[in-house]
PDB file of C-alpha atoms in Angstrom:
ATOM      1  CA  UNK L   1      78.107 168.363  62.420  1.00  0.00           C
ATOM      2  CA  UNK L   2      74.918 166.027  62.677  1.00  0.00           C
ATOM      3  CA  UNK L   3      76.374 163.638  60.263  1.00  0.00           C
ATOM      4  CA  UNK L   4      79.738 163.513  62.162  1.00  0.00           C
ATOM      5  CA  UNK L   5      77.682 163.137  65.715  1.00  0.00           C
ATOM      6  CA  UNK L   6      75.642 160.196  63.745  1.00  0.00           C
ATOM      7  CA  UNK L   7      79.099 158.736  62.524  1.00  0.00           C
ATOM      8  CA  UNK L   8      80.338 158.421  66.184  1.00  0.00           C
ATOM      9  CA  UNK L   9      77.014 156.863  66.972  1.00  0.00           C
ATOM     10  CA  UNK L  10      78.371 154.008  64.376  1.00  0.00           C
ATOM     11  CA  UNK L  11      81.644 153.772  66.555  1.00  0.00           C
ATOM     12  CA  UNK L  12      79.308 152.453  69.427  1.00  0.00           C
ATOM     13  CA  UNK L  13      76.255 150.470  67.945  1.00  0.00           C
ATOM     14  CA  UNK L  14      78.668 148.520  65.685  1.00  0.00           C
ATOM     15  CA  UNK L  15      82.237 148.392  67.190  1.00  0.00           C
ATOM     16  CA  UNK L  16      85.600 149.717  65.371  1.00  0.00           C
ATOM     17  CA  UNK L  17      84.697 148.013  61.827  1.00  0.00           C
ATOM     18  CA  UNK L  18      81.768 149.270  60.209  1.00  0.00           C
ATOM     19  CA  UNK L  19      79.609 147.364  57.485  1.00  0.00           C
ATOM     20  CA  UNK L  20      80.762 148.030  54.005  1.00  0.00           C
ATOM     21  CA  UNK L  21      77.280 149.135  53.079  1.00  0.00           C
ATOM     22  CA  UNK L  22      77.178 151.996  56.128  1.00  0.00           C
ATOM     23  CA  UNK L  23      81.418 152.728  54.757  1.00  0.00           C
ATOM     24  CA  UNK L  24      79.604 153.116  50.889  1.00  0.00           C
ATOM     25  CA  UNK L  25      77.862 156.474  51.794  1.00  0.00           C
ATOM     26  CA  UNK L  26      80.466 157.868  53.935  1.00  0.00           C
ATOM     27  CA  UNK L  27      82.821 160.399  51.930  1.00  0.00           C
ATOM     28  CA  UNK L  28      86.698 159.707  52.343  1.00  0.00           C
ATOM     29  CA  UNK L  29      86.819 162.439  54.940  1.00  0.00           C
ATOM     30  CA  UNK L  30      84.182 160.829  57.049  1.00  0.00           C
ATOM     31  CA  UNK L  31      86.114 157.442  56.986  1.00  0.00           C
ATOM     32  CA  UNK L  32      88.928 159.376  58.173  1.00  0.00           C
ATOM     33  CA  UNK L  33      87.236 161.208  60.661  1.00  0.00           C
ATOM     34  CA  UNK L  34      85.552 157.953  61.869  1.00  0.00           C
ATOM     35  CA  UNK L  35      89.537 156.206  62.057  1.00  0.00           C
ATOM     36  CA  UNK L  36      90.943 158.865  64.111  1.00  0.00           C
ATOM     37  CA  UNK L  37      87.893 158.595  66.515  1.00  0.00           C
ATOM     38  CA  UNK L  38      88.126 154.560  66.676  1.00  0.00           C
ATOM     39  CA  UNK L  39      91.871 155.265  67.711  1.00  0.00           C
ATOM     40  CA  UNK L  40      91.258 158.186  69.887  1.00  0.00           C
ATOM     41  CA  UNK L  41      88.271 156.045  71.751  1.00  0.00           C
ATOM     42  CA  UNK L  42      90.695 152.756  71.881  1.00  0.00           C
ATOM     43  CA  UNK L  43      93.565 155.278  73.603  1.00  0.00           C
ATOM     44  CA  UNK L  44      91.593 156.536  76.388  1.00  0.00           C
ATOM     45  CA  UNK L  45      89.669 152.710  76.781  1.00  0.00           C
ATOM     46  CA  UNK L  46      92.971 151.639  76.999  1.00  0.00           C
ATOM     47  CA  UNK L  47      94.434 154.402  79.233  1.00  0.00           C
ATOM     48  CA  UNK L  48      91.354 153.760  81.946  1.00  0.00           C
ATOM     49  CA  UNK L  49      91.075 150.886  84.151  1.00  0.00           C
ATOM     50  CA  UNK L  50      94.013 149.012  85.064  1.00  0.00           C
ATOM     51  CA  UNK L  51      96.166 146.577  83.106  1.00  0.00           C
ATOM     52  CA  UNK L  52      93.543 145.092  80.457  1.00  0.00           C
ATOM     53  CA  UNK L  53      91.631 148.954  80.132  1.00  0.00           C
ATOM     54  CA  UNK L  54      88.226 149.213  80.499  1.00  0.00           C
ATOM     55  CA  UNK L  55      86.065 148.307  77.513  1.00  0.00           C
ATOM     56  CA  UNK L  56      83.048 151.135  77.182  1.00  0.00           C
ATOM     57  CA  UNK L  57      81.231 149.852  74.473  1.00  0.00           C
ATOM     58  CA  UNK L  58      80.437 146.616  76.596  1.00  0.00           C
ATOM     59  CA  UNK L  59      77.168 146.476  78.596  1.00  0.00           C
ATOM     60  CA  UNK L  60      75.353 149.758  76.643  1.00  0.00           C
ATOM     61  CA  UNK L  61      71.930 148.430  78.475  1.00  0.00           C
ATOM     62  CA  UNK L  62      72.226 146.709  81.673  1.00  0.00           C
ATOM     63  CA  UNK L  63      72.424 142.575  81.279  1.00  0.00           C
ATOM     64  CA  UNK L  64      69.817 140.351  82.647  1.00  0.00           C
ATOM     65  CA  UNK L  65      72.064 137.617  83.039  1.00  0.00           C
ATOM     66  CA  UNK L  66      75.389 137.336  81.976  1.00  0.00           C
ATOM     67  CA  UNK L  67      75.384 134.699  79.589  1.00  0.00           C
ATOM     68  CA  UNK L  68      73.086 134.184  76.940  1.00  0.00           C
ATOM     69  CA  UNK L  69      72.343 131.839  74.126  1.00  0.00           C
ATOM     70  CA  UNK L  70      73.644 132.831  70.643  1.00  0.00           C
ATOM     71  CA  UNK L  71      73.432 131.129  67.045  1.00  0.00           C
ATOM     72  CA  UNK L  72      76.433 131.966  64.390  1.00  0.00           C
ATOM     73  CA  UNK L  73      74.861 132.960  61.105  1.00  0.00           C
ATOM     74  CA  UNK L  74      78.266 132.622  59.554  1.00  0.00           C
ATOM     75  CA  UNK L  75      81.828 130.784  59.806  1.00  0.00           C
ATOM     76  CA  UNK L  76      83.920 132.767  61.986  1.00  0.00           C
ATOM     77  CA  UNK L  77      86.463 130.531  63.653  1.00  0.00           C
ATOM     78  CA  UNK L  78      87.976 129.758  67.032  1.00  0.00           C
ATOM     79  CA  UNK L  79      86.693 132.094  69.577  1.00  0.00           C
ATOM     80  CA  UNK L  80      88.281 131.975  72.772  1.00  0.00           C
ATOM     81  CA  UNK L  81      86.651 133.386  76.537  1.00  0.00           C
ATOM     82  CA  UNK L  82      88.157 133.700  79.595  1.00  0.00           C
ATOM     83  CA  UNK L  83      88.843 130.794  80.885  1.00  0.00           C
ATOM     84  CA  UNK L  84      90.937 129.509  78.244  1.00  0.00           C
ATOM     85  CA  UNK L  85      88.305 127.358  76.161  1.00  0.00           C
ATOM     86  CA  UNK L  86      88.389 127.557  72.272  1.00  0.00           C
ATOM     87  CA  UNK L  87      84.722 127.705  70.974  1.00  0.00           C
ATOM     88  CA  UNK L  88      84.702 127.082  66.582  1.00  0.00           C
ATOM     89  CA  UNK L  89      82.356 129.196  65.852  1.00  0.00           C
ATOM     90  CA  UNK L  90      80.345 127.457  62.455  1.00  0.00           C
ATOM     91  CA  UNK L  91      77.363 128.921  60.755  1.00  0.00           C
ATOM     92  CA  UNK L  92      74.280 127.661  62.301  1.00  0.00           C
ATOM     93  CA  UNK L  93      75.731 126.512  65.482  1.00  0.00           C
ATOM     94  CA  UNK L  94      74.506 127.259  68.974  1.00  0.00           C
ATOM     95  CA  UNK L  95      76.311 128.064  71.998  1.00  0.00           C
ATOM     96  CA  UNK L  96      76.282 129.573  75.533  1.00  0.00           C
ATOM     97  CA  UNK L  97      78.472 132.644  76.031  1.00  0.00           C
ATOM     98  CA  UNK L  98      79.248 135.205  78.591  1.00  0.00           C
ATOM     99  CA  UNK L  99      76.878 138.179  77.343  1.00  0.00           C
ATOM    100  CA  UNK L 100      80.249 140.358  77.421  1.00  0.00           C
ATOM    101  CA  UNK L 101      82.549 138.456  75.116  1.00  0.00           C
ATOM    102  CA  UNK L 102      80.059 137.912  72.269  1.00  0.00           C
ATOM    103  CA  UNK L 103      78.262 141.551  72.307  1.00  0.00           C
ATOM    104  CA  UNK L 104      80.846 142.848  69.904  1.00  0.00           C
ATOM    105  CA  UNK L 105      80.346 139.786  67.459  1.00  0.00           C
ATOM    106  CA  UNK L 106      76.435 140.109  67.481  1.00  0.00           C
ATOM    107  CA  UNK L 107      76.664 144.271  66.371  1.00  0.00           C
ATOM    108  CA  UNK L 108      78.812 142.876  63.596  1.00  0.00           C
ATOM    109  CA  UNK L 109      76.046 140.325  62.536  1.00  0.00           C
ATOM    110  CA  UNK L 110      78.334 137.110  63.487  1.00  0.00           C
ATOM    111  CA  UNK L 111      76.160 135.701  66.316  1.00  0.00           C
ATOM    112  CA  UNK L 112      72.538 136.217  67.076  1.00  0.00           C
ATOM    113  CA  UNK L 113      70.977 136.479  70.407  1.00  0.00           C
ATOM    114  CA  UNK L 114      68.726 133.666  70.552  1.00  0.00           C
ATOM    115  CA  UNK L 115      65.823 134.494  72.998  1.00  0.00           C
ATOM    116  CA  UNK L 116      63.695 132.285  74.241  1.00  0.00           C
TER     117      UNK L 116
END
């Protein structure tokens, strides 16, 4: 039971797609266990909030502003926000994001928070 309460722990520090080296010491009923509670989570976020859901995993400590600097420590791609602008996201580049859309990327070790 305390493994499977630190698994869904996982599901919130690093989003729906763990690390391979967290995945490597998980048996293949753990993996499972952790899928079905990804899907069950994405259901009821889905389910909850109007049209677009309501993401829970965003804001897990209140923001002090809502966008922040971030650097990409690897080649990810076009990123898109809100308003429609495409952002390539390079290793090593800098950019300034709304807190919200990049929180996901920087628990998957895409983009660090730069503070100043």
């Amino acid at each position: 039971y305390d493994r499977l309460l630190r698994i869904r722990a996982l599901r919130w520090e690093y989003g729906s797609v763990l690390p391979n080296a967290i995945q490597f010491h998980m048996s293949a009923e753990e993996v499972e266990w952790f899928n079905r509670y990804k899907k069950s989570l994405a259901t009821y976020m889905r389910s909850v909030g109007g049209e677009e859901g309501l993401d829970l995993t965003q804001d897990i400590k209140p923001p002090k502003s809502l966008y922040i600097e971030v650097r990409c420590l690897r080649d990810y791609g076009e990123f898109e926000i809100d308003d429609g602008t495409t952002i390539l996201l390079k290793k090593n580049s800098q950019h300034f994001l709304p807190r919200w859309k990049c929180e996901q990327l920087i628990r998957q070790g895409v983009l660090e928070h730069i503070l100043s």
